[in-house]
mmCIF file of C-alpha atoms in Angstrom:
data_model
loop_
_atom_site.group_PDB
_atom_site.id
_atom_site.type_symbol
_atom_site.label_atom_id
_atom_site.label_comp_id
_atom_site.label_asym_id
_atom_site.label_seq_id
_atom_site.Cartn_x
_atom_site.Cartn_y
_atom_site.Cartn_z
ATOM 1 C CA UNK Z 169 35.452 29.011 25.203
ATOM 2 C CA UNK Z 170 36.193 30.545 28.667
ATOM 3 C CA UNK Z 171 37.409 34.372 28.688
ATOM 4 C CA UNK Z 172 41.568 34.222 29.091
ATOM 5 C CA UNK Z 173 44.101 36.497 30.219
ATOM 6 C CA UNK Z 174 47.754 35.789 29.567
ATOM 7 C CA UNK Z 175 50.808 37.573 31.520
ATOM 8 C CA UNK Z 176 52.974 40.051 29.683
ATOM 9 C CA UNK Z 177 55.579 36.789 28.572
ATOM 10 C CA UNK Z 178 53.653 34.050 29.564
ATOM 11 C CA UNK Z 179 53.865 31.424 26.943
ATOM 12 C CA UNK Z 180 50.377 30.017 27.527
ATOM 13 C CA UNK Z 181 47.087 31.119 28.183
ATOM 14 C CA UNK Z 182 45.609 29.997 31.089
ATOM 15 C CA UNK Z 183 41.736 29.951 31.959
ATOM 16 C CA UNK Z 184 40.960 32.786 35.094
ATOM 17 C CA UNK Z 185 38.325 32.839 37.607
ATOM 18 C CA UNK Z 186 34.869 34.865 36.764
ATOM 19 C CA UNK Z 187 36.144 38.363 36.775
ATOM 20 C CA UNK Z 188 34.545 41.069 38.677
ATOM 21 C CA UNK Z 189 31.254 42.918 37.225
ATOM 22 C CA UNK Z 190 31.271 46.720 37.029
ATOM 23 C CA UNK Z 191 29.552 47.959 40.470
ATOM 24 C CA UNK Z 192 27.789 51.122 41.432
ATOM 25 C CA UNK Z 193 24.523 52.885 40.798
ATOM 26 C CA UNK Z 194 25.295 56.106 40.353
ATOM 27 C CA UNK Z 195 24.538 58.756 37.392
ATOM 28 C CA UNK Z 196 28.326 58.361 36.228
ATOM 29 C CA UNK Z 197 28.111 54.726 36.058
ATOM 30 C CA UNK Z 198 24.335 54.292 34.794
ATOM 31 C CA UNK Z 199 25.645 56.319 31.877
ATOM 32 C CA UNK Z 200 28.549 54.317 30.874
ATOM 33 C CA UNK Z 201 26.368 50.949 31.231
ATOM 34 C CA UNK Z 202 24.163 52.388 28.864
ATOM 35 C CA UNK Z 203 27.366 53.257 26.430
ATOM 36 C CA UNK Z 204 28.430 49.704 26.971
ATOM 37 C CA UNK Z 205 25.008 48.770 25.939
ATOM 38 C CA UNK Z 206 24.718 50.545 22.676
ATOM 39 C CA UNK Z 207 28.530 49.829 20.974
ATOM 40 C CA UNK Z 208 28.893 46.009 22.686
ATOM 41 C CA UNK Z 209 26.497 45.212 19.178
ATOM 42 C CA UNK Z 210 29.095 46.795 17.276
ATOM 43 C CA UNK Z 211 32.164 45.479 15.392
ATOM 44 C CA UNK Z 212 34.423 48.994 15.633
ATOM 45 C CA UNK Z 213 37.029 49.312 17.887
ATOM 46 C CA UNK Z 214 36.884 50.891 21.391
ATOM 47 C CA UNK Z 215 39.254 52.999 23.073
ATOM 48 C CA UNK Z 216 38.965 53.204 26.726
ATOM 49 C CA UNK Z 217 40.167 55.862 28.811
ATOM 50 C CA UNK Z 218 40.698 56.165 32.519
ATOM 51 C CA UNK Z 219 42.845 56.437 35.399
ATOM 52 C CA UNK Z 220 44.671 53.989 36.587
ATOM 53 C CA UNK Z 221 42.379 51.184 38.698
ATOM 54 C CA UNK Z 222 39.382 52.867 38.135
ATOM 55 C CA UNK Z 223 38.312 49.651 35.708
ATOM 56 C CA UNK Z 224 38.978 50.080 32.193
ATOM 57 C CA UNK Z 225 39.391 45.842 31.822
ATOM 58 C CA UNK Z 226 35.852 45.595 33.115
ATOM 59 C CA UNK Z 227 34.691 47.729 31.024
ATOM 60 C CA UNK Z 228 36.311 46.322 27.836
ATOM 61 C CA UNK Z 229 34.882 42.103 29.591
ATOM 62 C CA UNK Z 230 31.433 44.218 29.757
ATOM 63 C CA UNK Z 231 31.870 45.043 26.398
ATOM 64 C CA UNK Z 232 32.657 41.607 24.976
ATOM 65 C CA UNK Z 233 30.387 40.053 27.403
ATOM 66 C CA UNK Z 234 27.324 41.839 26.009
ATOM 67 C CA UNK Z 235 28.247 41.474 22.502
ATOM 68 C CA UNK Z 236 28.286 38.709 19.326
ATOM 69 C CA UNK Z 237 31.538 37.425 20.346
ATOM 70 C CA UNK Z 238 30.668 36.675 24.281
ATOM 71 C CA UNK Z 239 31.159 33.033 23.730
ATOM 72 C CA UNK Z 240 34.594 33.568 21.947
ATOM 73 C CA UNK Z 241 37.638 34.155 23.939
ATOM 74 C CA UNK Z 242 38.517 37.148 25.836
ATOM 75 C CA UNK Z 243 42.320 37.663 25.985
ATOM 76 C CA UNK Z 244 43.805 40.682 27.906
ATOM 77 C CA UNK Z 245 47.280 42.143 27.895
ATOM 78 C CA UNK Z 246 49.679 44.941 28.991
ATOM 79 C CA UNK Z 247 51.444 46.123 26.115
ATOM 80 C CA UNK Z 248 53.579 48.375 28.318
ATOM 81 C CA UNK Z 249 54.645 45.499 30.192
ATOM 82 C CA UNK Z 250 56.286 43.223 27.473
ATOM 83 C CA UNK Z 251 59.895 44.051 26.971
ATOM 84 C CA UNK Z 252 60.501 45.969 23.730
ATOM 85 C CA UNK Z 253 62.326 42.968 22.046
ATOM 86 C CA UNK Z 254 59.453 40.494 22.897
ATOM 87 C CA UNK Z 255 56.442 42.404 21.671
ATOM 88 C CA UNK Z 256 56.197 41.219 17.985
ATOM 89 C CA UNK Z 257 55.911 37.714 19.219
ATOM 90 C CA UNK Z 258 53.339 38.057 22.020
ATOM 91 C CA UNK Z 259 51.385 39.794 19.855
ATOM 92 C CA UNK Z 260 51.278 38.133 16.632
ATOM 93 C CA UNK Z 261 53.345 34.690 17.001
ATOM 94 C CA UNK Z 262 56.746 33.355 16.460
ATOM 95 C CA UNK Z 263 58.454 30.750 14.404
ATOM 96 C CA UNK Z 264 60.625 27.819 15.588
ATOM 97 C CA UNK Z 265 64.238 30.199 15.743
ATOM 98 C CA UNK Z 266 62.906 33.919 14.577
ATOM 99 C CA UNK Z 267 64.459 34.770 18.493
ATOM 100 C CA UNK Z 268 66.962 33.570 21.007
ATOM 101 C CA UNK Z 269 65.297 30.420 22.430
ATOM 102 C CA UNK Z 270 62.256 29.988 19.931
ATOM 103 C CA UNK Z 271 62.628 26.282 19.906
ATOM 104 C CA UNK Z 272 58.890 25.804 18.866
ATOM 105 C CA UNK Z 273 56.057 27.759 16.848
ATOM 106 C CA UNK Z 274 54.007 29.979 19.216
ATOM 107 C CA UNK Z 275 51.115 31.337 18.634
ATOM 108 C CA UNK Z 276 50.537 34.932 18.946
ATOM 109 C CA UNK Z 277 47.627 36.729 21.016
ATOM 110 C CA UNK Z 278 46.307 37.291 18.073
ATOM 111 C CA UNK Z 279 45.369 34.096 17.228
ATOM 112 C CA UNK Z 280 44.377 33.437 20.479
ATOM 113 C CA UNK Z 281 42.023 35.663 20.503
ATOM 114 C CA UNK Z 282 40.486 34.612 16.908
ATOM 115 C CA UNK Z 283 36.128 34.896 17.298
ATOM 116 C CA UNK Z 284 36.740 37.023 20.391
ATOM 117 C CA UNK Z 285 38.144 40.606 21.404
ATOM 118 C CA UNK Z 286 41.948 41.120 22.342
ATOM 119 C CA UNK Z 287 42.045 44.345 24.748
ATOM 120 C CA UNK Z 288 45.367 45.759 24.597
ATOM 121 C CA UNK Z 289 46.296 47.673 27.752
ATOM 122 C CA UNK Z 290 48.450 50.802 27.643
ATOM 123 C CA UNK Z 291 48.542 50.842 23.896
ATOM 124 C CA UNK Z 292 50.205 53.895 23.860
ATOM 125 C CA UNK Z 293 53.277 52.507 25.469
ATOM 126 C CA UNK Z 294 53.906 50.790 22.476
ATOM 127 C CA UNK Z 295 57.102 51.521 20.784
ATOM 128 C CA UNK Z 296 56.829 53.553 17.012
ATOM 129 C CA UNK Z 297 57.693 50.594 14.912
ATOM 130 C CA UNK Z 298 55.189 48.170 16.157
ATOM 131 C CA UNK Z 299 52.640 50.444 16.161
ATOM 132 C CA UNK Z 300 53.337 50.273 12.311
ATOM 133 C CA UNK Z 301 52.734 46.487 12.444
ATOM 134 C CA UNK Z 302 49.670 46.816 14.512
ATOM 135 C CA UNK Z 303 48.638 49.338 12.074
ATOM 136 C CA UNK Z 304 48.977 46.933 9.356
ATOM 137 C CA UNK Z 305 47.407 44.125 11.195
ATOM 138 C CA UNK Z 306 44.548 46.137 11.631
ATOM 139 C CA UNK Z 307 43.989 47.302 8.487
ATOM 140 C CA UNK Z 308 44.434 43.763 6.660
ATOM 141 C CA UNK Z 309 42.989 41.381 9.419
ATOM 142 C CA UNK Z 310 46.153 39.574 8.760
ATOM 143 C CA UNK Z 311 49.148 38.670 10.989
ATOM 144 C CA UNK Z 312 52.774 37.463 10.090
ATOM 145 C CA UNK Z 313 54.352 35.338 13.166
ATOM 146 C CA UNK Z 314 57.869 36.490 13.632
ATOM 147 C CA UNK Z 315 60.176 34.716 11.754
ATOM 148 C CA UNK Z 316 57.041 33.448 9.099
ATOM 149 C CA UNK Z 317 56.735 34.044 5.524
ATOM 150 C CA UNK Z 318 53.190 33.322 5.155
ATOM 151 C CA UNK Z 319 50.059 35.745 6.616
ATOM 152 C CA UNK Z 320 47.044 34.384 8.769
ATOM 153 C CA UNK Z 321 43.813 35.669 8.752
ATOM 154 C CA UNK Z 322 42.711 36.447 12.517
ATOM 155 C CA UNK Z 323 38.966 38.163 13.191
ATOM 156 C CA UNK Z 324 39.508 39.964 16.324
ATOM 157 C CA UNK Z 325 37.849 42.683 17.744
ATOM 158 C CA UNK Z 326 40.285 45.318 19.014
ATOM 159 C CA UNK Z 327 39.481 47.024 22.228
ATOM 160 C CA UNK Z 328 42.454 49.273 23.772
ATOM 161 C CA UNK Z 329 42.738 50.814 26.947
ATOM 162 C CA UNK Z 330 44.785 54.298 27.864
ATOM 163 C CA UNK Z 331 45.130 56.469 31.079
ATOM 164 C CA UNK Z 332 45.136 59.810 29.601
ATOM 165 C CA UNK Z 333 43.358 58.876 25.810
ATOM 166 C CA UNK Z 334 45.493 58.338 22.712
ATOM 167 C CA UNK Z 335 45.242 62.052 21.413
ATOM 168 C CA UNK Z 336 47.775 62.644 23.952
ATOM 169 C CA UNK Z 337 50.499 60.781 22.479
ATOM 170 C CA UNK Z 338 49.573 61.824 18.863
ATOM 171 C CA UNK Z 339 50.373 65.734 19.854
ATOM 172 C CA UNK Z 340 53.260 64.739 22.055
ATOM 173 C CA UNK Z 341 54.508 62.150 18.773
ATOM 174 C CA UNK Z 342 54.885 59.437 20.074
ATOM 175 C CA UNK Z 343 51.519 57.575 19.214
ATOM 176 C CA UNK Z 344 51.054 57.243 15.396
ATOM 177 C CA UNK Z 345 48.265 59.525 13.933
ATOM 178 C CA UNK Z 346 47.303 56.921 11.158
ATOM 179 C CA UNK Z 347 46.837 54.126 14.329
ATOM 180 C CA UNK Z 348 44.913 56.947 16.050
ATOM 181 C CA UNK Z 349 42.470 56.882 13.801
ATOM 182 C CA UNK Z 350 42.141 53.000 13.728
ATOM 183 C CA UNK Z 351 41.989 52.391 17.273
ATOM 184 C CA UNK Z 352 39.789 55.664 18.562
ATOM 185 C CA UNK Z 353 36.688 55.086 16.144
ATOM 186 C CA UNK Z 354 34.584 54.876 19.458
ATOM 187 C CA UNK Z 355 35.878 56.439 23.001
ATOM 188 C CA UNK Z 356 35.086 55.453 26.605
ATOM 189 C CA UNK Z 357 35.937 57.731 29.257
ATOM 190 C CA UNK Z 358 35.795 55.567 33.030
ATOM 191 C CA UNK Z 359 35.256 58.163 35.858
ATOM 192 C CA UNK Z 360 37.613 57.655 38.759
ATOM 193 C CA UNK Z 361 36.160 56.864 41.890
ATOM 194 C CA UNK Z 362 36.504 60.291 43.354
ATOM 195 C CA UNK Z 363 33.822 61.525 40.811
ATOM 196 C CA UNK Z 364 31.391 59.020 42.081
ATOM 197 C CA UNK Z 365 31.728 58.013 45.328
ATOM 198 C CA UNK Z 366 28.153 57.634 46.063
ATOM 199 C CA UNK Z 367 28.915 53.828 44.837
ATOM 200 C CA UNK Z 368 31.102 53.171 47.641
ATOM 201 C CA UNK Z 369 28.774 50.859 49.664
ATOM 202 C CA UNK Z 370 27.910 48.818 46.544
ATOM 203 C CA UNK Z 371 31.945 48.500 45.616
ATOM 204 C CA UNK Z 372 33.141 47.348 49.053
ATOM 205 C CA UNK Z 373 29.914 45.052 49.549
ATOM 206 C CA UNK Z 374 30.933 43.242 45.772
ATOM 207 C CA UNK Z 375 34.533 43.004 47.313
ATOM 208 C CA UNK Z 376 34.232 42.330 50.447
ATOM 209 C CA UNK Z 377 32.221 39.153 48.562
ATOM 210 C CA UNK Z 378 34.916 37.995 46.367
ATOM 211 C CA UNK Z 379 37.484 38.282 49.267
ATOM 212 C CA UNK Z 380 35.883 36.878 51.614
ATOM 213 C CA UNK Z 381 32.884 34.828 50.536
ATOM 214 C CA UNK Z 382 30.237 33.697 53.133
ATOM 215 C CA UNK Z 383 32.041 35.097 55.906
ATOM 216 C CA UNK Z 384 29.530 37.930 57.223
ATOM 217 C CA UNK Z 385 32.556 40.286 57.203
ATOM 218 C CA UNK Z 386 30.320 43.868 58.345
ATOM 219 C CA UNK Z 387 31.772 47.501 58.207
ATOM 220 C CA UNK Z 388 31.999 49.830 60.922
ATOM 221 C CA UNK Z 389 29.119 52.849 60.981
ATOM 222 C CA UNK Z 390 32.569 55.110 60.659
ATOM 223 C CA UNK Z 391 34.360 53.249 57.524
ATOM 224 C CA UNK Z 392 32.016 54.408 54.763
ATOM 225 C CA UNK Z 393 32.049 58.029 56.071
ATOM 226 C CA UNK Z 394 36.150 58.040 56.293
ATOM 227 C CA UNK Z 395 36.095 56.086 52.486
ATOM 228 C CA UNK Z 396 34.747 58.981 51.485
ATOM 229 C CA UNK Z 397 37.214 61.442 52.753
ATOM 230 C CA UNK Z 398 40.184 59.913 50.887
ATOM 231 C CA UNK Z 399 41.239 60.772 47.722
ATOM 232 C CA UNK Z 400 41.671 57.612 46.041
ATOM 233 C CA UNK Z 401 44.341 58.453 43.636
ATOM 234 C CA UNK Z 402 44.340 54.592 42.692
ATOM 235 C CA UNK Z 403 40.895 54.309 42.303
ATOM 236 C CA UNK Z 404 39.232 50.760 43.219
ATOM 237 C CA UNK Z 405 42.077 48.912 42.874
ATOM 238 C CA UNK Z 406 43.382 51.109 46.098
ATOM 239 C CA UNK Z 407 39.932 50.605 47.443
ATOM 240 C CA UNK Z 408 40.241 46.796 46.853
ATOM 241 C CA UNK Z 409 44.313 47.013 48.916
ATOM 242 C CA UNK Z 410 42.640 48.809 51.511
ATOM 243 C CA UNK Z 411 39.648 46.008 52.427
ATOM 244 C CA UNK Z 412 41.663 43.349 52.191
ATOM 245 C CA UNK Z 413 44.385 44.722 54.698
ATOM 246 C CA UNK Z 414 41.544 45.754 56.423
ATOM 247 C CA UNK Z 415 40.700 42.087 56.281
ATOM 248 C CA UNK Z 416 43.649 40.779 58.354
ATOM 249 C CA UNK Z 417 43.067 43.489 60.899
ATOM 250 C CA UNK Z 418 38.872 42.441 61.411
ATOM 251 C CA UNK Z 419 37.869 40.902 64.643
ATOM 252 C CA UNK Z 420 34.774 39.140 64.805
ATOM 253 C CA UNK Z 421 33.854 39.661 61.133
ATOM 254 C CA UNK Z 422 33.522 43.788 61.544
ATOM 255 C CA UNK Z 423 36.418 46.270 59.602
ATOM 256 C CA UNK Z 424 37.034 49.460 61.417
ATOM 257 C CA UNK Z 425 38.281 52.546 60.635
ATOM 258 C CA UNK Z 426 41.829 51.501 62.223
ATOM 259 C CA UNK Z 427 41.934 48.495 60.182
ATOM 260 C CA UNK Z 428 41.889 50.632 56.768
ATOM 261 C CA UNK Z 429 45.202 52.245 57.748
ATOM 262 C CA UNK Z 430 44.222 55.368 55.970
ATOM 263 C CA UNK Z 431 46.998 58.098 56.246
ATOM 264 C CA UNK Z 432 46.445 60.503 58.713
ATOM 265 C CA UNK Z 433 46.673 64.213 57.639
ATOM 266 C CA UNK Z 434 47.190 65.592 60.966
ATOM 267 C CA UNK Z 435 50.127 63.645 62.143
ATOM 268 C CA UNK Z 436 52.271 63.269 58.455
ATOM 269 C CA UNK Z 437 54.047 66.442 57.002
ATOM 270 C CA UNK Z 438 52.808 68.304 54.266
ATOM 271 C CA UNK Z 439 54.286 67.041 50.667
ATOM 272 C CA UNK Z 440 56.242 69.717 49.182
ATOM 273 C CA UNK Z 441 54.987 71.406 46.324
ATOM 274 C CA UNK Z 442 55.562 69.738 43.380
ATOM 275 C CA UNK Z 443 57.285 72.106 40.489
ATOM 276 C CA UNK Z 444 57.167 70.788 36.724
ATOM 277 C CA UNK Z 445 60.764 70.574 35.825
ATOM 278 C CA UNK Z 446 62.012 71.847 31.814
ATOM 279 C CA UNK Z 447 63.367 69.185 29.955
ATOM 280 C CA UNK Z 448 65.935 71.278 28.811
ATOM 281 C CA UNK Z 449 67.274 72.815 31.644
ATOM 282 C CA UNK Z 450 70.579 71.194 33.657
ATOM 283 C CA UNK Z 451 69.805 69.384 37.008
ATOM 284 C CA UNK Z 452 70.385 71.314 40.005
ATOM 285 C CA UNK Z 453 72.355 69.824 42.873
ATOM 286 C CA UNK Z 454 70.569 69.397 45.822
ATOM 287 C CA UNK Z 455 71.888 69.714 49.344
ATOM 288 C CA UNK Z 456 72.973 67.013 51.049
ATOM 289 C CA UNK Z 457 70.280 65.192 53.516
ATOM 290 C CA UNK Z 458 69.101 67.790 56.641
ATOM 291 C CA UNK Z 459 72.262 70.819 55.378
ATOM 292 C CA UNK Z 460 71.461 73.708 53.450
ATOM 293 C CA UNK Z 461 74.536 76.029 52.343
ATOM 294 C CA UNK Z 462 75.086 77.604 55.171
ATOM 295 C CA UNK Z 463 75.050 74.276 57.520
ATOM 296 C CA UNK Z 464 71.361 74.740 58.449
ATOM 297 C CA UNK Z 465 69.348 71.736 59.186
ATOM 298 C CA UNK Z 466 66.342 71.759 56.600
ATOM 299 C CA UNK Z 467 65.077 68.753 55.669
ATOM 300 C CA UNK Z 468 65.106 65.419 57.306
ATOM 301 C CA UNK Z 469 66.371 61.997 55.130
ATOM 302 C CA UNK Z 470 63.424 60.843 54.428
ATOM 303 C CA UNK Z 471 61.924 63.829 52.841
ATOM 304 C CA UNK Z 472 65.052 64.864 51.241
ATOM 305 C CA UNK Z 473 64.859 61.080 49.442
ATOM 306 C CA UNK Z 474 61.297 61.391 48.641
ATOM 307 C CA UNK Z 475 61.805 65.122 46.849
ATOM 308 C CA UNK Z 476 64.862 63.428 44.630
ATOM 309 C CA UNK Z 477 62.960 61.149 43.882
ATOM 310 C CA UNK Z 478 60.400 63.156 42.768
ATOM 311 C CA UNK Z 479 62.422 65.164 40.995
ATOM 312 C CA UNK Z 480 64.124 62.358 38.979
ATOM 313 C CA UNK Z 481 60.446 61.112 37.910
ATOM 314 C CA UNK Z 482 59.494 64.427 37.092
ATOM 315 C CA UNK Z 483 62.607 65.362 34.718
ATOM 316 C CA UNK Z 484 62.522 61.951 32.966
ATOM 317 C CA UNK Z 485 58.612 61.962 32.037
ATOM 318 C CA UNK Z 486 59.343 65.846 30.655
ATOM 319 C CA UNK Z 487 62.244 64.714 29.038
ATOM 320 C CA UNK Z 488 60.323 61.694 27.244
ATOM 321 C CA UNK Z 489 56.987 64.130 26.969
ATOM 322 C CA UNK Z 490 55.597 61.927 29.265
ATOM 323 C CA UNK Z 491 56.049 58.453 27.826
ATOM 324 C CA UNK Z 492 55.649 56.295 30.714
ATOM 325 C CA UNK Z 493 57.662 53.422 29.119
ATOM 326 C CA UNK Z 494 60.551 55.436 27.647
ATOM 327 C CA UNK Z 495 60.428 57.088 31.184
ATOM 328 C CA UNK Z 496 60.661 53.868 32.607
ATOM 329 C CA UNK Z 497 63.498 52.804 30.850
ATOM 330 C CA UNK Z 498 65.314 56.537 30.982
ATOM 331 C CA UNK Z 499 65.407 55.414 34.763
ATOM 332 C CA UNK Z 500 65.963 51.674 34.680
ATOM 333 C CA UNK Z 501 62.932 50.696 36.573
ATOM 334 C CA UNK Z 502 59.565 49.035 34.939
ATOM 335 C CA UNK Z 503 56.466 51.006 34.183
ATOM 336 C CA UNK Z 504 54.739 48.892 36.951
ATOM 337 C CA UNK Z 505 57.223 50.273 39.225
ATOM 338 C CA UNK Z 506 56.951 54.011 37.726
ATOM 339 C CA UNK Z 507 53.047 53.869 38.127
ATOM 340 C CA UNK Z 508 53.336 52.988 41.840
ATOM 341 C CA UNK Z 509 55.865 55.328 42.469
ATOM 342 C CA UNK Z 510 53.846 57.844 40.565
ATOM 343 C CA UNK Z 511 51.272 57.336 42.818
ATOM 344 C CA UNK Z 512 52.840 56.913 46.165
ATOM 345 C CA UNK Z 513 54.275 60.784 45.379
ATOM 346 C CA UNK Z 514 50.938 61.939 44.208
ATOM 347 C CA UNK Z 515 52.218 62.937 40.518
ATOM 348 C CA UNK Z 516 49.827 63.410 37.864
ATOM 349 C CA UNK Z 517 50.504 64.176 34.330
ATOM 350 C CA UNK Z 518 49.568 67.549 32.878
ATOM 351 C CA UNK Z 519 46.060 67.893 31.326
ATOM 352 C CA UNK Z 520 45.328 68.144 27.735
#
């Protein structure tokens, strides 16, 4: 059966093209390889940790690709990208009128992923009460579709998939301690690209090839070197935005440094320092755009929209202890939305 990945809400699984293989030689990734080799054997679940785009789903297809279930299905979602209301029923099925709209039985991912591995993304975005039911599901290898009376026996092995590790939530209380333990028997940490950066040829060459196959497309001697000066705060996905813009600029099959569109140090303004703002503190009023008190230009628009902005991120993940969906919702955006805004302003979540 092919490997799967379904949308958030799709309501059907549809087959995907063969994904991407992990890439890079380097000490960093040789050692995670050889992780992947020893627990793929294994039935216990995996948590995976990493930054965001540095390749936690490859890891987790690695993973099931290497072990007894590679010829069952591989089905892969983003738990922080169902809406609340909707989760129970992606997850583990629904019948004909448990839900606004439920005009026929559904099956879950769950049962989709029945003889295979189900990696669920962002598990800690999860609200509290179904973290109960995926507790439960766990624990009894059984599911109950919404709206059903009767349990189903699914085998399934769980992989999940965090930025920042599940500990996290359980000391900030919003991951359950009792699903902790379930979930976090083994631990993956994926290095951000940052740490090894030695595997940059290797990751643009398997890119550039899935982009654009058979075309020759060449790098200029300067690309690698300026690759390696950026910070990369979105990992190889950002790598992967960058090539293929770089793409559209190429002439006569060779990317140059121009092409990229890397931001220039020299000619954009310094961020501002980013403070950590107390949840319990009132909001201050900022001046309006360019005037401080005394009618002094400061600031101009631009800036004075991007430091609001940061400010309004900052005080709803403190207010939420950093709950990306909760945050999300605090500020009536999506967490896709909060993750790319996140990283367009450079904000990182505390350690530890």
């Amino acid at each position: 059966m092919p490997s799967l990945r379904t949308g958030a809400t799709a309501g059907h699984l549809a087959p995907i093209a063969s994904a991407p293989q992990l890439s890079g030689s380097s000490a960093a990734m040789q050692a995670l390889r050889a992780q992947i080799a020893r627990i793929a054997t294994a039935r216990a679940p995996v948590a995976i940790r990493g930054e965001s785009g540095s390749g936690k789903e490859l890891v987790a297809r690695a993973i099931h690709a290497q072990g007894a279930r590679a010829d069952g299905p591989f089905i892969a979602v983003n738990c922080g990208a169902i809406p609340e209301a909707l989760v129970e029923a992606e997850l583990f099925g629904s019948r004909p009128g448990a839900y606004t709209g439920a005009l026929h039985e559904r099956q879950g991912l769950f049962q989709a992923a029945d003889g295979g591995s189900l990696l669920l993304d962002e598990v800690d975005d999860l609200p509290l009460v179904m973290q109960v039911k995926l507790l439960r599901a766990l624990q009894e290898r059984r599911v109950r579709k919404l709206g059903g009376s009767a349990d189903e026996a699914v085998d399934v092995r769980i992989l999940c998939a965090s930025q920042h590790g599940l500990a996290r939530g359980v000391a900030a209380g919003t991951f359950r301690q009792d699903l902790y333990y379930r979930l976090n028997v083994i631990e993956l940490a994926v290095p951000p690209l940052r740490e090894r950066l030695g595997d940059l040829p290797a990751l643009c060459e398997a890119i550039l090839a899935r982009l654009a196959p058979r075309q020759g497309i060449r790098l200029a001697p300067a690309v690698l070197a300026a690759l390696a000066r950026h910070a990369f705060p979105g990992n190889v996905r950002e790598l992967e935005n960058l090539l293929e813009r770089a793409l559209a600029f190429a002439e006569g099959g060779m990317i140059t440094v121009d092409g990229l569109g890397l931001p220039v140090a020299a000619s954009a303004p310094a961020p501002a320092p980013v403070t950590a703002l107390h949840a319990g503190l009132p909001g201050r009023q900022l001046p309006l755009p360019g005037m401080a008190h005394g009618g002094v230009p400061i600031v101009p628009l631009q800036l004075f929209l991007l430091q609001t902005e940061r400010e309004m991120i900052l005080q709803a993940l403190a207010q939420t202890h950093y709950h990306r969906a909760r945050a999300a919702r605090q500020l009536g955006i999506s967490v896709r939305q909060l993750r790319y805004r996140m990283q367009k302003l450079q904000l990182r979540e505390p350690p530890g």
